[in-house]
Amino acid sequence: MKGTYKITILLLAILTITACSRKRDSFMGRNFHAVTAEFNTMYNGDLAFIAGEQGLAESYRDNYWEVLPVERFQKEEDYSKPGDQKDPNFERAEEKAVKAIQKHSIYVNGKEYNPQIDEAYIMLGKARYFDSRFVPALDAFNFILNRYPTSNSINRANIWKAKCNIRLNNEELAIEELDKILEDVEQGEVDMDDDEYADTNAIMAEAHIVRDSLHLALPYIKEASTFAKNKELKGRYTYIKGQLYDRLEEKDSANIAYQEVIDMNRKIPRIYHINAYIAQGKNFDYEGGDRTAFLELLFDMEENRENRPFLDKIYNQIGDYYRNIGINDTATIYYNKSIKAFKEDNILQSVNYGTLAEMNFDNAEYKAAGKYYDSTLTFLVEKSKRWRRIKKKRDNLDDVIKYEDIATLNDSIIRIATMTEDQQLAFFTEYTDGLKEQRRLDSIALIKEEAKIANQEFFTKGNKEGGSNFYFYNQTSLAYGKQEFRRIWGDRKLEDFWRLSEKKSTPAGLTIGGDNTEKVESATNKELLDPQYYIAKIPKRQGQIDTLTIDRDFAYYQLGLIYKEKFKEPSLAVERLEKLLSYNPDERLILPAMYTLHKSYVELENEAKADEYKNRIVSGYPESRYAEILLNPNTALSTDESSPDFKYKKLYEAFEAYQYDEVIAKCDEYIDLYFGDAIVPKFEMLKATALGRRDGFAAYDKALKELMVNYPNKEEGKQARNIVSTVLPGLKPKKFVGDNESDKWKIVYTFSNSETEAADALVAKLQEIINYYNYFKMSASRDYYTPDTQFVVLHGLGTRLGGRDLAEAFSENKKYSIKKPFFEISTPNYKTVQIHKNLEEYLNQGGTKEDKNNPQK
């Protein structure tokens, strides 16, 4: 009986295993594998996938400054770094999907009998998709479409296939496939539930957005927002709808869409709600809208505790409000509040700093503007389009700061220098009286603060161990004291007379800089309060005042050019240039200044003023190039022989022909003639190079340093700075190397510059010898040395002695008979001689033919 029972159990087990085989279709097999796949393998895989998907959504940061993607997911290649770990949840989901397919698929006679396998392929494709492996994901979805045409997962497979194609930049293919699906839905050939229909329309909209066809995307995102059942997705799609209307300049429709998002209130994530308010605020009509109601709304948003995570956005919008109505001081306060409330929005932070930079620039606070632009750059992606634009503006600001400082400083000094002695005494007496009063107030403030600190409850009442209650040992008290000190006194150096107000500001109406600043700070207390101390520093000699005037006028001229050409601010250019002309500047500044004023007024569409300056140029300077350009605009073409570009090209040809004297003289002429033209730095660089070739290292060094100082932000100025810092240090040494330090030598014959024909004849003769004897490594040339001297050089020799023997052989050869004196020189020493023009120094070391028996001389 017991044996029969065991046999029965064994037979049942065999029947069960046989019935559950994956190699044949059976009722028990289908259900066993379907249930096992769904409630074991697929269940665990689905849990892992959901965890990974939630992790992606939580870590993803939307950029509300651009149209949101319909899906909160970023390709890994867009943000991953080498060594970054992939999400293990998606790996686990893929493993489970593969396991379900491998162990539970019942594919018999070309048909799948396990209804869970198509779901496994869907999970497999989705896990690969979120792992940024879009081609393998596409294979999984195509497998479903090809093998399981009657599956209830067909719609989802098509949607995910379209997503993969968009990620692979195949938007046209995705649009074509989705369009066919939507057409079949409309004709009733394909059934879709609302969520699938919403997803299909959303992906269709995404494909058009990626192609920048926003008008085509709009109807699809409207359908998606209408049919989406998931509240988060509904809010997202509706917000995207508002963004698309915004980009299409349909502000009223955009505001309606944003209001739909706002009306969803707590049904959607708070971030959509807040950004919808902000987006509406950016569309606010400051001319016809209710400003009071709008401001009250913004303040209500600020006070709402739920909005604390979004205060940076709210403060920025309040700042925009005050800036738009012209209350810039209050706007500045709120932009700074937005900066302090910084969360994670780098773009918003860059907008805050950039706005403050523009406001300071408009107020002529150029140094402050420069600092704000520096901060702006730190929050932008390097090399991005906006980064490059801000970087260029910041670089250009260096010139503005430099010239504005010169103009302000020199204006101030000249104004005081032209006062009578009585006026000067009155001016500085008023200033020193102000210093004395401020000093008195500072002392009172200090006494009050010391009393306040003494009365504060900074003293601990002692600890259990009976420790000291001296307040400097209390970290809270110490921190408070430091904070209060900075609030009252600001950041001050630890030095004598630190309480004096002039330590943190300069005299009202008087700008002091450079050496003067050092003198003021090192002056005694008595001197600082004595008007005569300042009067003694006023320049008295006319030559000093003339120099200040020239520098000031040039600064105003440069500012006019910078504002017009670099900042595209013709109104600022007009202000600076007309101020320049009011000073009756040097003659060479008047004409280019008037020409720039003419062009600025043309841009400002002020025809009367533009014609005024045109007539002044044409009538007062009829022979000038500017008059010629105004009367005949084609004159400015570079192909015209009278144009500076044409003249530069001709002058460069002279440079290549060693005509350095002519190049230098012509460059000076053209620099004066085209003063203020963009081509002037090119003439300066050509002149510097010609000076270097003609006069050597010292002249080249001096000319380059002048060029980099005078044109710091021009391409030629930057090039000069690079040469001075990286090239010239290697050329500076004048010491000659020893014979054993080089295996490249030259034979050099010396000619005067009046013997060019003889020099060319020798070059031809040497070349004939080289060709006749097949000296393939050798060559001959005629080289410039100084305005009086030129060389004929035989290159390509291996040793000094070999070169000397060869040159002597040329001398003794009856056919060639080259009797010209020569000297041998290594290639490094020849380079040194050309750079420093120190041939005599080299020859005195034993470099001539006559010294061959005394090489140590």
mmCIF file of C-alpha atoms in Angstrom, residues 258-594:
data_model
loop_
_atom_site.group_PDB
_atom_site.id
_atom_site.type_symbol
_atom_site.label_atom_id
_atom_site.label_comp_id
_atom_site.label_asym_id
_atom_site.label_seq_id
_atom_site.Cartn_x
_atom_site.Cartn_y
_atom_site.Cartn_z
ATOM 1 C CA TYR A 258 -1.243 78.770 -17.551
ATOM 2 C CA GLN A 259 -4.475 79.576 -15.698
ATOM 3 C CA GLU A 260 -5.663 76.030 -16.361
ATOM 4 C CA VAL A 261 -2.491 74.810 -14.642
ATOM 5 C CA ILE A 262 -3.059 77.190 -11.722
ATOM 6 C CA ASP A 263 -6.666 76.031 -11.336
ATOM 7 C CA MET A 264 -5.482 72.436 -10.864
ATOM 8 C CA ASN A 265 -3.925 73.671 -7.606
ATOM 9 C CA ARG A 266 -2.924 70.765 -5.357
ATOM 10 C CA LYS A 267 -3.884 68.108 -7.883
ATOM 11 C CA ILE A 268 -0.515 68.632 -9.588
ATOM 12 C CA PRO A 269 3.063 69.110 -8.339
ATOM 13 C CA ARG A 270 3.592 72.578 -6.857
ATOM 14 C CA ILE A 271 6.410 73.350 -9.274
ATOM 15 C CA TYR A 272 3.966 73.516 -12.231
ATOM 16 C CA HIS A 273 1.613 75.709 -10.226
ATOM 17 C CA ILE A 274 4.320 78.248 -9.320
ATOM 18 C CA ASN A 275 5.910 78.363 -12.762
ATOM 19 C CA ALA A 276 2.518 78.948 -14.317
ATOM 20 C CA TYR A 277 2.115 82.038 -12.117
ATOM 21 C CA ILE A 278 5.652 83.175 -13.046
ATOM 22 C CA ALA A 279 5.009 82.626 -16.749
ATOM 23 C CA GLN A 280 1.802 84.680 -16.515
ATOM 24 C CA GLY A 281 3.775 87.395 -14.741
ATOM 25 C CA LYS A 282 6.272 87.598 -17.597
ATOM 26 C CA ASN A 283 3.338 88.193 -19.953
ATOM 27 C CA PHE A 284 1.811 90.906 -17.754
ATOM 28 C CA ASP A 285 0.706 94.054 -19.584
ATOM 29 C CA TYR A 286 2.340 96.913 -17.663
ATOM 30 C CA GLU A 287 0.513 99.502 -19.734
ATOM 31 C CA GLY A 288 -3.068 98.270 -19.483
ATOM 32 C CA GLY A 289 -2.967 95.695 -16.666
ATOM 33 C CA ASP A 290 -3.932 96.179 -13.025
ATOM 34 C CA ARG A 291 -0.530 96.738 -11.455
ATOM 35 C CA THR A 292 -1.835 96.894 -7.898
ATOM 36 C CA ALA A 293 -3.607 93.541 -8.143
ATOM 37 C CA PHE A 294 -0.571 91.978 -9.803
ATOM 38 C CA LEU A 295 1.777 93.207 -7.069
ATOM 39 C CA GLU A 296 -0.588 92.011 -4.344
ATOM 40 C CA LEU A 297 -0.632 88.591 -5.987
ATOM 41 C CA LEU A 298 3.165 88.456 -5.988
ATOM 42 C CA PHE A 299 3.338 89.462 -2.312
ATOM 43 C CA ASP A 300 0.708 86.823 -1.461
ATOM 44 C CA MET A 301 2.837 84.226 -3.220
ATOM 45 C CA GLU A 302 5.877 85.392 -1.253
ATOM 46 C CA GLU A 303 4.065 85.049 2.078
ATOM 47 C CA ASN A 304 2.565 81.625 1.329
ATOM 48 C CA ARG A 305 4.515 79.037 3.337
ATOM 49 C CA GLU A 306 3.975 76.412 0.639
ATOM 50 C CA ASN A 307 5.992 78.564 -1.767
ATOM 51 C CA ARG A 308 9.169 78.740 0.307
ATOM 52 C CA PRO A 309 11.057 76.324 -1.990
ATOM 53 C CA PHE A 310 10.297 78.689 -4.890
ATOM 54 C CA LEU A 311 11.157 82.075 -3.370
ATOM 55 C CA ASP A 312 14.056 82.548 -5.801
ATOM 56 C CA LYS A 313 11.570 82.556 -8.697
ATOM 57 C CA ILE A 314 9.059 84.750 -6.870
ATOM 58 C CA TYR A 315 11.677 87.334 -5.841
ATOM 59 C CA ASN A 316 12.952 87.484 -9.409
ATOM 60 C CA GLN A 317 9.432 88.176 -10.683
ATOM 61 C CA ILE A 318 8.929 90.937 -8.096
ATOM 62 C CA GLY A 319 12.267 92.394 -9.195
ATOM 63 C CA ASP A 320 11.066 92.332 -12.818
ATOM 64 C CA TYR A 321 7.878 94.114 -11.744
ATOM 65 C CA TYR A 322 9.728 97.016 -10.113
ATOM 66 C CA ARG A 323 12.228 97.248 -12.953
ATOM 67 C CA ASN A 324 9.429 97.430 -15.523
ATOM 68 C CA ILE A 325 7.789 100.324 -13.681
ATOM 69 C CA GLY A 326 11.140 102.120 -13.284
ATOM 70 C CA ILE A 327 11.794 101.641 -9.545
ATOM 71 C CA ASN A 328 15.269 100.193 -9.994
ATOM 72 C CA ASP A 329 16.416 100.512 -6.373
ATOM 73 C CA THR A 330 13.634 98.218 -5.170
ATOM 74 C CA ALA A 331 14.185 95.929 -8.156
ATOM 75 C CA THR A 332 17.828 95.559 -7.126
ATOM 76 C CA ILE A 333 16.760 94.546 -3.607
ATOM 77 C CA TYR A 334 14.566 91.748 -4.930
ATOM 78 C CA TYR A 335 17.102 90.501 -7.464
ATOM 79 C CA ASN A 336 19.572 90.195 -4.597
ATOM 80 C CA LYS A 337 16.919 88.390 -2.531
ATOM 81 C CA SER A 338 16.465 85.976 -5.416
ATOM 82 C CA ILE A 339 20.223 85.377 -5.488
ATOM 83 C CA LYS A 340 20.295 84.655 -1.752
ATOM 84 C CA ALA A 341 17.318 82.289 -2.059
ATOM 85 C CA PHE A 342 19.135 80.264 -4.735
ATOM 86 C CA LYS A 343 18.002 76.650 -4.980
ATOM 87 C CA GLU A 344 19.042 74.720 -8.072
ATOM 88 C CA ASP A 345 18.137 76.956 -11.022
ATOM 89 C CA ASN A 346 21.496 78.058 -12.444
ATOM 90 C CA ILE A 347 19.817 79.830 -15.342
ATOM 91 C CA LEU A 348 17.699 81.935 -12.981
ATOM 92 C CA GLN A 349 20.836 82.808 -11.027
ATOM 93 C CA SER A 350 22.600 83.846 -14.226
ATOM 94 C CA VAL A 351 19.556 85.958 -15.171
ATOM 95 C CA ASN A 352 19.641 87.696 -11.777
ATOM 96 C CA TYR A 353 23.328 88.525 -12.047
ATOM 97 C CA GLY A 354 23.012 89.461 -15.719
ATOM 98 C CA THR A 355 20.114 91.824 -14.994
ATOM 99 C CA LEU A 356 22.051 93.517 -12.179
ATOM 100 C CA ALA A 357 25.024 93.830 -14.548
ATOM 101 C CA GLU A 358 22.857 95.576 -17.151
ATOM 102 C CA MET A 359 21.345 97.892 -14.545
ATOM 103 C CA ASN A 360 24.781 98.876 -13.269
ATOM 104 C CA PHE A 361 26.001 99.352 -16.823
ATOM 105 C CA ASP A 362 23.075 101.660 -17.598
ATOM 106 C CA ASN A 363 23.945 103.651 -14.454
ATOM 107 C CA ALA A 364 27.592 103.939 -15.597
ATOM 108 C CA GLU A 365 28.716 101.712 -12.699
ATOM 109 C CA TYR A 366 31.061 99.788 -14.968
ATOM 110 C CA LYS A 367 33.238 98.102 -12.365
ATOM 111 C CA ALA A 368 30.181 96.775 -10.551
ATOM 112 C CA ALA A 369 28.719 95.681 -13.891
ATOM 113 C CA GLY A 370 31.940 93.798 -14.640
ATOM 114 C CA LYS A 371 31.739 91.915 -11.345
ATOM 115 C CA TYR A 372 28.118 90.989 -11.968
ATOM 116 C CA TYR A 373 29.000 89.732 -15.454
ATOM 117 C CA ASP A 374 31.763 87.613 -13.889
ATOM 118 C CA SER A 375 29.177 86.077 -11.561
ATOM 119 C CA THR A 376 26.817 85.545 -14.487
ATOM 120 C CA LEU A 377 29.418 83.477 -16.314
ATOM 121 C CA THR A 378 29.885 81.116 -13.362
ATOM 122 C CA PHE A 379 26.266 79.970 -13.687
ATOM 123 C CA LEU A 380 26.305 79.419 -17.448
ATOM 124 C CA VAL A 381 27.474 76.391 -19.396
ATOM 125 C CA GLU A 382 30.929 77.258 -20.692
ATOM 126 C CA LYS A 383 31.144 77.825 -24.453
ATOM 127 C CA SER A 384 27.342 77.917 -24.774
ATOM 128 C CA LYS A 385 25.832 80.609 -26.985
ATOM 129 C CA ARG A 386 24.781 82.804 -24.059
ATOM 130 C CA TRP A 387 28.121 82.228 -22.292
ATOM 131 C CA ARG A 388 30.014 83.433 -25.374
ATOM 132 C CA ARG A 389 27.785 86.499 -25.689
ATOM 133 C CA ILE A 390 28.212 87.474 -22.022
ATOM 134 C CA LYS A 391 31.957 86.712 -22.134
ATOM 135 C CA LYS A 392 32.404 89.012 -25.104
ATOM 136 C CA LYS A 393 30.430 91.748 -23.374
ATOM 137 C CA ARG A 394 32.502 91.289 -20.215
ATOM 138 C CA ASP A 395 35.787 91.483 -22.143
ATOM 139 C CA ASN A 396 34.631 94.628 -23.889
ATOM 140 C CA LEU A 397 33.762 96.098 -20.504
ATOM 141 C CA ASP A 398 37.456 96.103 -19.548
ATOM 142 C CA ASP A 399 38.036 98.873 -22.076
ATOM 143 C CA VAL A 400 34.975 100.773 -20.850
ATOM 144 C CA ILE A 401 36.171 100.597 -17.231
ATOM 145 C CA LYS A 402 39.652 101.710 -18.222
ATOM 146 C CA TYR A 403 38.554 104.686 -20.323
ATOM 147 C CA GLU A 404 35.690 105.743 -18.046
ATOM 148 C CA ASP A 405 38.141 105.840 -15.141
ATOM 149 C CA ILE A 406 40.581 107.947 -17.161
ATOM 150 C CA ALA A 407 37.824 110.308 -18.324
ATOM 151 C CA THR A 408 36.358 110.740 -14.829
ATOM 152 C CA LEU A 409 39.707 111.115 -13.090
ATOM 153 C CA ASN A 410 41.190 113.562 -15.572
ATOM 154 C CA ASP A 411 37.968 115.577 -15.817
ATOM 155 C CA SER A 412 37.985 115.929 -12.044
ATOM 156 C CA ILE A 413 41.647 116.956 -11.837
ATOM 157 C CA ILE A 414 41.427 119.383 -14.769
ATOM 158 C CA ARG A 415 38.293 120.985 -13.321
ATOM 159 C CA ILE A 416 40.010 121.592 -9.990
ATOM 160 C CA ALA A 417 43.275 122.675 -11.655
ATOM 161 C CA THR A 418 41.461 125.393 -13.617
ATOM 162 C CA MET A 419 39.856 126.853 -10.468
ATOM 163 C CA THR A 420 41.212 130.004 -8.891
ATOM 164 C CA GLU A 421 43.175 129.603 -5.673
ATOM 165 C CA ASP A 422 40.211 130.884 -3.655
ATOM 166 C CA GLN A 423 37.896 128.363 -5.348
ATOM 167 C CA GLN A 424 40.321 125.532 -4.675
ATOM 168 C CA LEU A 425 40.613 126.515 -1.029
ATOM 169 C CA ALA A 426 36.829 126.684 -0.673
ATOM 170 C CA PHE A 427 36.381 123.292 -2.370
ATOM 171 C CA PHE A 428 38.842 121.446 -0.159
ATOM 172 C CA THR A 429 37.790 123.276 2.977
ATOM 173 C CA GLU A 430 34.264 121.983 2.409
ATOM 174 C CA TYR A 431 35.658 118.514 1.825
ATOM 175 C CA THR A 432 37.844 118.450 4.961
ATOM 176 C CA ASP A 433 34.993 119.883 7.043
ATOM 177 C CA GLY A 434 32.921 116.960 5.863
ATOM 178 C CA LEU A 435 35.695 114.577 6.905
ATOM 179 C CA LYS A 436 35.795 116.094 10.386
ATOM 180 C CA GLU A 437 32.022 115.793 10.770
ATOM 181 C CA GLN A 438 32.000 112.210 9.553
ATOM 182 C CA ARG A 439 34.818 111.420 11.938
ATOM 183 C CA ARG A 440 32.797 112.835 14.810
ATOM 184 C CA LEU A 441 29.755 110.763 13.823
ATOM 185 C CA ASP A 442 31.932 107.646 13.503
ATOM 186 C CA SER A 443 33.245 108.163 17.045
ATOM 187 C CA ILE A 444 29.715 108.568 18.432
ATOM 188 C CA ALA A 445 28.616 105.420 16.606
ATOM 189 C CA LEU A 446 31.551 103.519 18.046
ATOM 190 C CA ILE A 447 30.775 104.624 21.616
ATOM 191 C CA LYS A 448 27.121 103.621 21.193
ATOM 192 C CA GLU A 449 28.067 100.263 19.761
ATOM 193 C CA GLU A 450 30.540 99.562 22.544
ATOM 194 C CA ALA A 451 27.830 100.397 25.109
ATOM 195 C CA LYS A 452 25.361 98.174 23.283
ATOM 196 C CA ILE A 453 27.767 95.254 23.252
ATOM 197 C CA ALA A 454 28.564 95.785 26.948
ATOM 198 C CA ASN A 455 24.849 95.661 27.819
ATOM 199 C CA GLN A 456 24.077 92.625 25.697
ATOM 200 C CA GLU A 457 23.576 89.350 27.473
ATOM 201 C CA PHE A 458 26.783 88.020 26.034
ATOM 202 C CA PHE A 459 28.151 86.793 29.309
ATOM 203 C CA THR A 460 27.479 83.262 30.239
ATOM 204 C CA LYS A 461 26.647 82.766 33.873
ATOM 205 C CA GLY A 462 29.382 80.226 34.161
ATOM 206 C CA ASN A 463 29.203 76.535 33.478
ATOM 207 C CA LYS A 464 29.075 73.684 35.899
ATOM 208 C CA GLU A 465 32.865 73.530 35.986
ATOM 209 C CA GLY A 466 33.042 77.174 36.916
ATOM 210 C CA GLY A 467 34.513 78.138 33.511
ATOM 211 C CA SER A 468 35.221 81.723 32.466
ATOM 212 C CA ASN A 469 32.292 83.868 31.352
ATOM 213 C CA PHE A 470 34.455 86.330 29.380
ATOM 214 C CA TYR A 471 32.469 86.994 26.212
ATOM 215 C CA PHE A 472 35.410 86.482 23.812
ATOM 216 C CA TYR A 473 35.279 82.818 24.869
ATOM 217 C CA ASN A 474 31.648 82.625 23.800
ATOM 218 C CA GLN A 475 31.485 81.711 20.071
ATOM 219 C CA THR A 476 27.935 83.054 19.691
ATOM 220 C CA SER A 477 28.927 86.406 21.170
ATOM 221 C CA LEU A 478 32.051 86.541 19.043
ATOM 222 C CA ALA A 479 30.138 85.843 15.822
ATOM 223 C CA TYR A 480 27.559 88.485 16.702
ATOM 224 C CA GLY A 481 30.264 91.050 17.391
ATOM 225 C CA LYS A 482 31.929 90.408 14.037
ATOM 226 C CA GLN A 483 28.605 90.701 12.229
ATOM 227 C CA GLU A 484 27.765 93.994 13.941
ATOM 228 C CA PHE A 485 31.214 95.397 13.193
ATOM 229 C CA ARG A 486 30.847 94.664 9.480
ATOM 230 C CA ARG A 487 27.335 96.113 9.469
ATOM 231 C CA ILE A 488 28.543 99.451 10.860
ATOM 232 C CA TRP A 489 32.082 99.741 9.567
ATOM 233 C CA GLY A 490 32.231 97.425 6.560
ATOM 234 C CA ASP A 491 35.328 95.375 5.719
ATOM 235 C CA ARG A 492 38.365 97.357 6.858
ATOM 236 C CA LYS A 493 42.038 96.530 7.064
ATOM 237 C CA LEU A 494 43.774 96.250 10.429
ATOM 238 C CA GLU A 495 45.817 99.470 10.254
ATOM 239 C CA ASP A 496 46.179 102.907 11.806
ATOM 240 C CA PHE A 497 43.253 105.320 11.533
ATOM 241 C CA TRP A 498 40.940 102.496 10.439
ATOM 242 C CA ARG A 499 37.905 104.436 11.685
ATOM 243 C CA LEU A 500 38.427 107.350 9.301
ATOM 244 C CA SER A 501 35.632 107.558 6.777
ATOM 245 C CA GLU A 502 38.037 108.141 3.888
ATOM 246 C CA LYS A 503 39.244 104.580 4.359
ATOM 247 C CA LYS A 504 36.136 103.411 2.592
ATOM 248 C CA SER A 505 35.327 106.273 0.205
ATOM 249 C CA THR A 506 37.014 109.015 -1.748
ATOM 250 C CA PRO A 507 36.227 112.740 -1.569
ATOM 251 C CA ALA A 508 32.875 113.733 -3.020
ATOM 252 C CA GLY A 509 33.432 115.315 -6.396
ATOM 253 C CA LEU A 510 37.120 114.326 -6.498
ATOM 254 C CA THR A 511 38.459 111.061 -7.853
ATOM 255 C CA ILE A 512 41.894 110.042 -6.652
ATOM 256 C CA GLY A 513 43.697 107.094 -8.206
ATOM 257 C CA GLY A 514 47.064 105.561 -8.899
ATOM 258 C CA ASP A 515 49.952 106.973 -6.888
ATOM 259 C CA ASN A 516 47.681 109.586 -5.360
ATOM 260 C CA THR A 517 45.683 106.909 -3.562
ATOM 261 C CA GLU A 518 48.783 105.575 -1.890
ATOM 262 C CA LYS A 519 49.770 109.063 -0.805
ATOM 263 C CA VAL A 520 46.345 109.798 0.700
ATOM 264 C CA GLU A 521 46.279 106.522 2.641
ATOM 265 C CA SER A 522 49.813 107.046 3.988
ATOM 266 C CA ALA A 523 49.196 110.680 4.932
ATOM 267 C CA THR A 524 49.156 111.702 8.568
ATOM 268 C CA ASN A 525 45.910 112.411 10.364
ATOM 269 C CA LYS A 526 46.710 116.119 10.454
ATOM 270 C CA GLU A 527 47.419 116.234 6.702
ATOM 271 C CA LEU A 528 44.155 114.534 5.839
ATOM 272 C CA LEU A 529 42.216 117.301 7.551
ATOM 273 C CA ASP A 530 44.245 120.142 6.003
ATOM 274 C CA PRO A 531 42.951 121.671 2.712
ATOM 275 C CA GLN A 532 46.497 122.715 1.778
ATOM 276 C CA TYR A 533 47.554 119.075 1.703
ATOM 277 C CA TYR A 534 45.248 118.479 -1.299
ATOM 278 C CA ILE A 535 45.897 121.852 -2.941
ATOM 279 C CA ALA A 536 49.627 121.058 -3.018
ATOM 280 C CA LYS A 537 48.904 117.960 -5.129
ATOM 281 C CA ILE A 538 47.041 119.825 -7.882
ATOM 282 C CA PRO A 539 49.134 119.867 -11.092
ATOM 283 C CA LYS A 540 50.421 123.377 -11.797
ATOM 284 C CA ARG A 541 52.532 123.084 -14.931
ATOM 285 C CA GLN A 542 50.752 123.502 -18.240
ATOM 286 C CA GLY A 543 52.529 120.439 -19.617
ATOM 287 C CA GLN A 544 50.977 118.252 -16.915
ATOM 288 C CA ILE A 545 47.507 119.630 -17.599
ATOM 289 C CA ASP A 546 47.993 119.195 -21.356
ATOM 290 C CA THR A 547 48.896 115.534 -20.849
ATOM 291 C CA LEU A 548 45.800 114.991 -18.706
ATOM 292 C CA THR A 549 43.686 116.706 -21.364
ATOM 293 C CA ILE A 550 45.072 114.576 -24.198
ATOM 294 C CA ASP A 551 44.471 111.363 -22.261
ATOM 295 C CA ARG A 552 40.941 112.452 -21.295
ATOM 296 C CA ASP A 553 40.016 113.358 -24.873
ATOM 297 C CA PHE A 554 41.348 110.075 -26.217
ATOM 298 C CA ALA A 555 39.369 108.219 -23.538
ATOM 299 C CA TYR A 556 36.118 109.934 -24.559
ATOM 300 C CA TYR A 557 36.817 109.117 -28.199
ATOM 301 C CA GLN A 558 37.474 105.440 -27.421
ATOM 302 C CA LEU A 559 34.308 105.281 -25.324
ATOM 303 C CA GLY A 560 32.292 106.612 -28.246
ATOM 304 C CA LEU A 561 33.661 103.887 -30.520
ATOM 305 C CA ILE A 562 33.183 101.124 -27.946
ATOM 306 C CA TYR A 563 29.587 102.061 -27.169
ATOM 307 C CA LYS A 564 28.685 102.214 -30.834
ATOM 308 C CA GLU A 565 30.593 99.294 -32.298
ATOM 309 C CA LYS A 566 30.841 96.789 -29.453
ATOM 310 C CA PHE A 567 27.816 97.485 -27.267
ATOM 311 C CA LYS A 568 25.493 98.744 -30.008
ATOM 312 C CA GLU A 569 24.518 101.697 -27.816
ATOM 313 C CA PRO A 570 24.485 104.670 -30.220
ATOM 314 C CA SER A 571 22.884 106.976 -27.640
ATOM 315 C CA LEU A 572 25.785 106.436 -25.226
ATOM 316 C CA ALA A 573 28.228 106.926 -28.097
ATOM 317 C CA VAL A 574 26.585 110.248 -28.957
ATOM 318 C CA GLU A 575 26.779 111.433 -25.341
ATOM 319 C CA ARG A 576 30.517 110.713 -25.044
ATOM 320 C CA LEU A 577 31.505 112.043 -28.478
ATOM 321 C CA GLU A 578 29.551 115.278 -28.229
ATOM 322 C CA LYS A 579 31.135 115.853 -24.837
ATOM 323 C CA LEU A 580 34.509 115.277 -26.489
ATOM 324 C CA LEU A 581 33.812 117.870 -29.189
ATOM 325 C CA SER A 582 32.760 120.376 -26.527
ATOM 326 C CA TYR A 583 36.337 120.243 -25.184
ATOM 327 C CA ASN A 584 37.796 121.368 -28.544
ATOM 328 C CA PRO A 585 40.100 118.321 -28.749
ATOM 329 C CA ASP A 586 43.149 117.619 -30.907
ATOM 330 C CA GLU A 587 42.452 118.009 -34.623
ATOM 331 C CA ARG A 588 42.978 114.342 -35.427
ATOM 332 C CA LEU A 589 40.089 113.377 -33.095
ATOM 333 C CA ILE A 590 37.537 115.787 -34.507
ATOM 334 C CA LEU A 591 36.999 114.239 -37.925
ATOM 335 C CA PRO A 592 36.614 110.552 -36.872
ATOM 336 C CA ALA A 593 34.450 111.674 -33.932
ATOM 337 C CA MET A 594 32.085 113.558 -36.235
#
